[in-house]
mmCIF file of C-alpha atoms and ligand atoms in Angstrom:
data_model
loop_
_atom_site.group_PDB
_atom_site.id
_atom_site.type_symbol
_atom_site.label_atom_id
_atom_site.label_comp_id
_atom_site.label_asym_id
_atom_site.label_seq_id
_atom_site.Cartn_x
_atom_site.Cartn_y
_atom_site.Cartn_z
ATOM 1 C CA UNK A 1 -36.158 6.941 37.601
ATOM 2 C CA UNK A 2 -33.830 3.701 38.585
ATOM 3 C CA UNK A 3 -30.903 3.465 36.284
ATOM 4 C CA UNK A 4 -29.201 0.430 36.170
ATOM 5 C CA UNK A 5 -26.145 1.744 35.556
ATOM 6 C CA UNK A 6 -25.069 5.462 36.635
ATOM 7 C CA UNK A 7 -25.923 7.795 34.138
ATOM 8 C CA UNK A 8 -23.083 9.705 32.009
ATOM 9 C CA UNK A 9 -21.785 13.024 33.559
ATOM 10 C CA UNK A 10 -23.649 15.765 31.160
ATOM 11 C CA UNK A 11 -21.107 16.883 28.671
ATOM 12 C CA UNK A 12 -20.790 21.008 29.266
ATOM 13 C CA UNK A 13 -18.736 23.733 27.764
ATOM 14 C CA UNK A 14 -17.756 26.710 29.969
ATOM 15 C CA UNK A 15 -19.112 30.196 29.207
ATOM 16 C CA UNK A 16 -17.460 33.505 29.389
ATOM 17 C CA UNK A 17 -18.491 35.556 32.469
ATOM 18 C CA UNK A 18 -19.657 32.683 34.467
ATOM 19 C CA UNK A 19 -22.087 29.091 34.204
ATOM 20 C CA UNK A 20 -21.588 26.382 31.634
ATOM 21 C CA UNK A 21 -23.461 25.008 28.326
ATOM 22 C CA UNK A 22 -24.780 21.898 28.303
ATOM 23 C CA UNK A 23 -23.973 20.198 25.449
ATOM 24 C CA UNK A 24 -26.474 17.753 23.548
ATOM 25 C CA UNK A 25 -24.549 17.250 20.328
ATOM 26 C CA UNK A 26 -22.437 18.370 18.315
ATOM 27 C CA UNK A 27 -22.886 18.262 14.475
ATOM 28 C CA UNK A 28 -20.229 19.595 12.210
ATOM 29 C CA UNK A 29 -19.929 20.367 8.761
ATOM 30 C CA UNK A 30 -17.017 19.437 6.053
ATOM 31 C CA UNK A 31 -15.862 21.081 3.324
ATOM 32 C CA UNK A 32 -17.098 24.840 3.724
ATOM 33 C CA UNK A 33 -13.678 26.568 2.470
ATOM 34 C CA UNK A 34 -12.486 26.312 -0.976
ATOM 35 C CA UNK A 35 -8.960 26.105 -0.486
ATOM 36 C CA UNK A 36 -9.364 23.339 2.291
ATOM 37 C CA UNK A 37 -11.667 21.323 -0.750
ATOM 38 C CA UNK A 38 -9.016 22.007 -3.079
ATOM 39 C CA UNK A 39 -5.938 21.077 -0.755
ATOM 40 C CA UNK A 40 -7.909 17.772 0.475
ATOM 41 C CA UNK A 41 -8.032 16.963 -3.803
ATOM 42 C CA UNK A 42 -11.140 18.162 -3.914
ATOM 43 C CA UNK A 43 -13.658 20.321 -6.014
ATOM 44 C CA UNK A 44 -15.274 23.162 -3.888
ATOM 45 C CA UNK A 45 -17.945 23.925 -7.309
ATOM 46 C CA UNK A 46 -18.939 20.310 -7.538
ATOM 47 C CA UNK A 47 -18.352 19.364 -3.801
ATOM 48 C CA UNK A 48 -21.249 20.051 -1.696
ATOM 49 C CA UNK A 49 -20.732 20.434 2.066
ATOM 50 C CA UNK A 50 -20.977 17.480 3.792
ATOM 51 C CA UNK A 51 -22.545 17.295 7.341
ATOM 52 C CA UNK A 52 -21.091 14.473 10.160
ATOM 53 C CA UNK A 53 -21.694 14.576 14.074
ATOM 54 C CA UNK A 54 -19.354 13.925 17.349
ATOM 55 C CA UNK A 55 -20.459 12.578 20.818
ATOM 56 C CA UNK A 56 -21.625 14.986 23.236
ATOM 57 C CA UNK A 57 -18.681 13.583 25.811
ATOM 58 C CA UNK A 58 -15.783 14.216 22.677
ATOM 59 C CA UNK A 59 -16.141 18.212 23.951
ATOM 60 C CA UNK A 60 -12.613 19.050 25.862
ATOM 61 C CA UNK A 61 -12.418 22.199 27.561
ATOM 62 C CA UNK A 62 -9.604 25.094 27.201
ATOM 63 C CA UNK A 63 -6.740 24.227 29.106
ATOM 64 C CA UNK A 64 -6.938 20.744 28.683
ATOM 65 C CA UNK A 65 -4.200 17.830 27.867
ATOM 66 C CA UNK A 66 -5.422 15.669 25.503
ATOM 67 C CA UNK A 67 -3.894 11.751 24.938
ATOM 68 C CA UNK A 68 -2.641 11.134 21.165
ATOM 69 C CA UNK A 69 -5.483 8.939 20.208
ATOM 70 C CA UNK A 70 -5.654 5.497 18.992
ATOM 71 C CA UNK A 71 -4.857 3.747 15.848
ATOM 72 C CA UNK A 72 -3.901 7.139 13.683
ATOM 73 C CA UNK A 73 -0.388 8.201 12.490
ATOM 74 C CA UNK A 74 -1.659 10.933 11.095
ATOM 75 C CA UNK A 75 -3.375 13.315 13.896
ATOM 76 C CA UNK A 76 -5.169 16.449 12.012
ATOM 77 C CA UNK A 77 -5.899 20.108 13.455
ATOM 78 C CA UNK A 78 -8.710 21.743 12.155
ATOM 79 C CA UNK A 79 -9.264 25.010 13.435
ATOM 80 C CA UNK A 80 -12.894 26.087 13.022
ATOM 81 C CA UNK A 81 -15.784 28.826 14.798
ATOM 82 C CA UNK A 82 -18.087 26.834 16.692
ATOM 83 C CA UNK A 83 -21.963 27.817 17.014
ATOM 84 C CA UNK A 84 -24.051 26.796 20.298
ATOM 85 C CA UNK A 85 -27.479 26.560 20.041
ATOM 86 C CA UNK A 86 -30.066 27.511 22.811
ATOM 87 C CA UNK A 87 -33.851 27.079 21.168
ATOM 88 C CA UNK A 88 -35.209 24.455 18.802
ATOM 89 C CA UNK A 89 -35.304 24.786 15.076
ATOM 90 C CA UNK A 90 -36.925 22.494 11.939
ATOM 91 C CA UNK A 91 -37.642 23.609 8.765
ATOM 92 C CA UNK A 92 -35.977 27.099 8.871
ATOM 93 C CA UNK A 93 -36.255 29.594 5.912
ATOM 94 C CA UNK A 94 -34.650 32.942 6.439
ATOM 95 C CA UNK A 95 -31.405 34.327 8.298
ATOM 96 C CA UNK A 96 -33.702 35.543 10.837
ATOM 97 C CA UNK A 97 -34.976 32.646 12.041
ATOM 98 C CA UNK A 98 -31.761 31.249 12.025
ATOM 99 C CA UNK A 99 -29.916 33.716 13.845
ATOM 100 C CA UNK A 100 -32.647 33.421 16.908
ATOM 101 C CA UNK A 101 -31.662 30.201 17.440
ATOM 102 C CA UNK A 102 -27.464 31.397 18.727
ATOM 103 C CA UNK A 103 -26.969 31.335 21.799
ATOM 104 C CA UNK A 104 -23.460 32.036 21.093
ATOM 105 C CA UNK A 105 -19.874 31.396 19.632
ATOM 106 C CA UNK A 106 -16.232 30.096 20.241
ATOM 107 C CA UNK A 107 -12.837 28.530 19.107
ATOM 108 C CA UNK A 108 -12.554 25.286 18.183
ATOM 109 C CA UNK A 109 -10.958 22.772 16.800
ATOM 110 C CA UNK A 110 -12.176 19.721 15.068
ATOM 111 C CA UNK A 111 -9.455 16.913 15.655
ATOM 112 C CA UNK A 112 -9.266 13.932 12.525
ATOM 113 C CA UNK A 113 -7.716 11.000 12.466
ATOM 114 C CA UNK A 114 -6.643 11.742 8.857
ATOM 115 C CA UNK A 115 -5.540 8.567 7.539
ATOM 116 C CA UNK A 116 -8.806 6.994 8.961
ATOM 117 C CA UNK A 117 -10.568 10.127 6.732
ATOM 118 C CA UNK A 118 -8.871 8.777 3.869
ATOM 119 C CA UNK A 119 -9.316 5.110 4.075
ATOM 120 C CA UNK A 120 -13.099 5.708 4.489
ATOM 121 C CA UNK A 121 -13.622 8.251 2.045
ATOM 122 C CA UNK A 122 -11.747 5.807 -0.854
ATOM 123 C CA UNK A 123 -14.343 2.920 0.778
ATOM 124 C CA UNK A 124 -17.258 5.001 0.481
ATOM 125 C CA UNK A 125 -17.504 3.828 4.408
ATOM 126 C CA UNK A 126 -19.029 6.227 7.190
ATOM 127 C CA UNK A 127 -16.416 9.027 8.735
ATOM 128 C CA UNK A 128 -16.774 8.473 12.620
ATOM 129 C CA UNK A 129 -13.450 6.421 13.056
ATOM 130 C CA UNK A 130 -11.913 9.298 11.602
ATOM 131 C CA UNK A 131 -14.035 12.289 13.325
ATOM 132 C CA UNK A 132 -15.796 10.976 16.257
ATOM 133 C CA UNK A 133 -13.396 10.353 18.680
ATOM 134 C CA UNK A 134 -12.612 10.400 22.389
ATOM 135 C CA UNK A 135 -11.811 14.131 23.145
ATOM 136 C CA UNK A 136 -11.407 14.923 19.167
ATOM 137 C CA UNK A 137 -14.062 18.157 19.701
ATOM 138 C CA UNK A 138 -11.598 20.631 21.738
ATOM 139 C CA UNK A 139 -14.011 24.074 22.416
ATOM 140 C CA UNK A 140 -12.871 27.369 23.900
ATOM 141 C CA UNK A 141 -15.220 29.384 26.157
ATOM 142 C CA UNK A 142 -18.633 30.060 24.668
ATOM 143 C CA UNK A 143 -18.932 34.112 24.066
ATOM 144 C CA UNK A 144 -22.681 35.079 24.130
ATOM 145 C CA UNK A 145 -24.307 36.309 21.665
ATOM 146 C CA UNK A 146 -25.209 39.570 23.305
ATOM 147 C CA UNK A 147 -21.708 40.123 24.268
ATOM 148 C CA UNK A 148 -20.397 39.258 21.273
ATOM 149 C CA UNK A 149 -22.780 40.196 17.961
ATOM 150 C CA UNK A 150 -22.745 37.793 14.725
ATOM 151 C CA UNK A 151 -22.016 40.766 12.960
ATOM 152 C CA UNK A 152 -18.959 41.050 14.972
ATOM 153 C CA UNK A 153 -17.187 38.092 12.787
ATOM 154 C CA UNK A 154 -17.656 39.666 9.508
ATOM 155 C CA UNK A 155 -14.520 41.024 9.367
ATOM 156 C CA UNK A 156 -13.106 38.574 11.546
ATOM 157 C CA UNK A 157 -10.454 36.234 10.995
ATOM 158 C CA UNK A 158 -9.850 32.432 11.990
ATOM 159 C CA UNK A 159 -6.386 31.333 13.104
ATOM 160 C CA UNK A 160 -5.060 28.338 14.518
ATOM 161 C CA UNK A 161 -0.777 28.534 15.693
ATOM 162 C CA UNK A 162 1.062 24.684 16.583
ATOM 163 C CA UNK A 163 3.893 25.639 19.612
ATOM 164 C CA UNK A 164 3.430 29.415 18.192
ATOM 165 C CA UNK A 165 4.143 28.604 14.801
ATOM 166 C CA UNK A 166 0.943 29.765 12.435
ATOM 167 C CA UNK A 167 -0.603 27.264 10.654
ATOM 168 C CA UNK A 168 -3.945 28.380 9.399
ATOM 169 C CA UNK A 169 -4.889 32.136 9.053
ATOM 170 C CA UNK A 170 -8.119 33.007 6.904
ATOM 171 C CA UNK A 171 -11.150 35.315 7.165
ATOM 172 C CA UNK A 172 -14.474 33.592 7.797
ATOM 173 C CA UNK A 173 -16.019 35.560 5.282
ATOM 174 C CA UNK A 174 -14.520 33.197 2.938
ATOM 175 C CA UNK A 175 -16.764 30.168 4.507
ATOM 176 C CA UNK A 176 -18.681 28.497 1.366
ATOM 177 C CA UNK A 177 -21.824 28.312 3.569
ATOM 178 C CA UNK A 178 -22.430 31.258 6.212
ATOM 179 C CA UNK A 179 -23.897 30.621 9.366
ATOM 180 C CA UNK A 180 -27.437 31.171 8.833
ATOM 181 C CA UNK A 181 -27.023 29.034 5.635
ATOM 182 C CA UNK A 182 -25.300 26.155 7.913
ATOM 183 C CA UNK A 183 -28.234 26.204 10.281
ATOM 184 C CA UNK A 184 -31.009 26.709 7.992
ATOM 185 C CA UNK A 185 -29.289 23.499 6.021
ATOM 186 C CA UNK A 186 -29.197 21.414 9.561
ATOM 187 C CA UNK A 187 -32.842 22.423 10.332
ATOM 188 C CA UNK A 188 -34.118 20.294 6.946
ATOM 189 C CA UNK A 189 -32.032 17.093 7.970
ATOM 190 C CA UNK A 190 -32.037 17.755 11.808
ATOM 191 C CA UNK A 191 -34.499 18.981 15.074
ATOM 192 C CA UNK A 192 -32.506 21.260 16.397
ATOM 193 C CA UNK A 193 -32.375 22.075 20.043
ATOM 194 C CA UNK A 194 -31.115 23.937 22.817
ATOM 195 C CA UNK A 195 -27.661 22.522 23.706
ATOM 196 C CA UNK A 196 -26.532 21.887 19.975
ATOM 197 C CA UNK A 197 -22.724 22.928 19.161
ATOM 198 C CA UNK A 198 -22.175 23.464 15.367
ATOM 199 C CA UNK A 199 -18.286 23.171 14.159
ATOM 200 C CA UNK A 200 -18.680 25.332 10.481
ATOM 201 C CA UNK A 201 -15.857 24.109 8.486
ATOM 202 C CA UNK A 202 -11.676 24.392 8.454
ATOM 203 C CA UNK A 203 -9.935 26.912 5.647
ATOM 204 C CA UNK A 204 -6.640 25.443 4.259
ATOM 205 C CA UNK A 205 -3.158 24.386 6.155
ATOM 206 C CA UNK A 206 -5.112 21.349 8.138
ATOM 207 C CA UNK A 207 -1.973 19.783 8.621
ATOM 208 C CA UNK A 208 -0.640 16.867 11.519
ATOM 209 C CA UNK A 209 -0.285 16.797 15.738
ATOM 210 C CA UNK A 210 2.378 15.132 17.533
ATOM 211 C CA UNK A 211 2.777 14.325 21.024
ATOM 212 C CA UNK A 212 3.918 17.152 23.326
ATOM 213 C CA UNK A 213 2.343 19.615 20.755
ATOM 214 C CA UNK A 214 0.621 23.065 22.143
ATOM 215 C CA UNK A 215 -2.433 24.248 20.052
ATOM 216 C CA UNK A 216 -3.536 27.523 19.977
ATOM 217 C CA UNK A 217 -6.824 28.973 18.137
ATOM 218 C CA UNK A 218 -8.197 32.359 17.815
ATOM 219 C CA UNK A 219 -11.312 34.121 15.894
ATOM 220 C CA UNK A 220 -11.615 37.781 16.254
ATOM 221 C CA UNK A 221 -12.565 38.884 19.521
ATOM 222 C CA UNK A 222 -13.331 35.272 20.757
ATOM 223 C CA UNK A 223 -11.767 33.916 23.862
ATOM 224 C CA UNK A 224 -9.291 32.105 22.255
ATOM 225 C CA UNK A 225 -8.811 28.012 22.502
ATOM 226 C CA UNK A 226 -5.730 26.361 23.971
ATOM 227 C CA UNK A 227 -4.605 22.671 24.533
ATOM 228 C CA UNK A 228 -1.721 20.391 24.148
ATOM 229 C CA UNK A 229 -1.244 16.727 23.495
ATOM 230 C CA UNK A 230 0.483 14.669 26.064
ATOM 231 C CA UNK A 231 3.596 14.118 25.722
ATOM 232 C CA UNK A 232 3.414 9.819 26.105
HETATM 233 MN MN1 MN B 301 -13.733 20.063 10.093
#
């Protein structure tokens, strides 16, 4: 094939014990926590979940230094699980077809331009100002699935600390829509396929990021997620 211009780098996400995940896209889902609904003036009964999508390239690996971005004074954490994908899906029914499809999970956090979020939402305009971002999709390393059982987050808890200082702290049990539900969901609106990251939703205490700020999420047993915004 003769590109006219050099093709982009393949966006990738490293994995836990060695190789990396390519990464195709990345869809994400709002409003799966009740108290997050309620403390973004929401209704979490009449509210459905909402579904929006990143760039493959907005992925930013643990570790990382991340600029404050454009045109926002009010820079959002959003500490969520992420799912990665390694088969195709359409049309999925049951938990068990869903569950085939994980290839595995991690940290991460779901970065929003908050006052963007707001602006569009009273507008009735599209969200990807406010979600879809140069390096707004920060993901730890990918734990897989045979490592680290679904069944292993049941009990689990989400938590996401700014420079050590705990911010948000719930179980995922108390998700809205679980993960089979998410992906069953995706698979009527969506082909699924291998390479697919899934963000599943923040709990409350989203709050702001300044410059110089350290971020630090953790799930469970998951590798946890680290990175910090640059200081100017
Ligand atoms: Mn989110």
């Amino acid at each position: 094939m003769s590109f006219v211009i050099p093709p982009p780098p393949q966006s990738a996400v490293g994995v836990l014990g060695g190789g990396e995940f390519p990464v195709r896209r990345i869809f994400c889902i709002g409003r799966n926590y009740a108290d997050h609904v309620k403390e973004m003036g929401g209704d979490p009964k009449s509210d459905p979940p909402v579904f929006f999508t990143k760039p493959a390239d907005a992925v930013v690996a643990t570790g990382s230094v991340i600029p404050f971005p454009q045109s926002t004074s009010n820079f959002h954490y959003e500490a969520e699980l992420v799912i990665a994908l390694k088969a195709s899906g359409r049309d999925l029914k049951t938990r068990h077809e869903a569950g085939a499809l994980i290839f595995g999970h991690a940290c991460g956090c779901d970065l929003t331009r908050r006052d963007l979020q707001a602006a569009a939402k009273r507008a009735g305009a599209p969200w990807d100002a406010a979600k879809a971002f140069d390096f707004s999709a920060p993901v730890g390393l990918i734990a897989r699935i045979e490592d680290f059982p679904a069944d292993l987050f049941d009990d689990a808890r989400l938590s996401l600390a700014v420079n050590g200082i705990e911010k948000q702290n719930a179980p995922l049990r108390s998700m809205i829509w679980t993960v089979p539900e998410i992906i069953i969901a995706l698979s009527g609106l969506f082909t699924l396929k291998a390479g697919d990251l899934i963000f599943t939703g923040t709990p409350e205490g989203v709050g702001p990021l300044s410059r110089g700020d350290r971020v630090e999420v953790s799930i469970g047993p998951l590798p946890p997620l680290e990175f910090a915004i640059e200081e100017e």
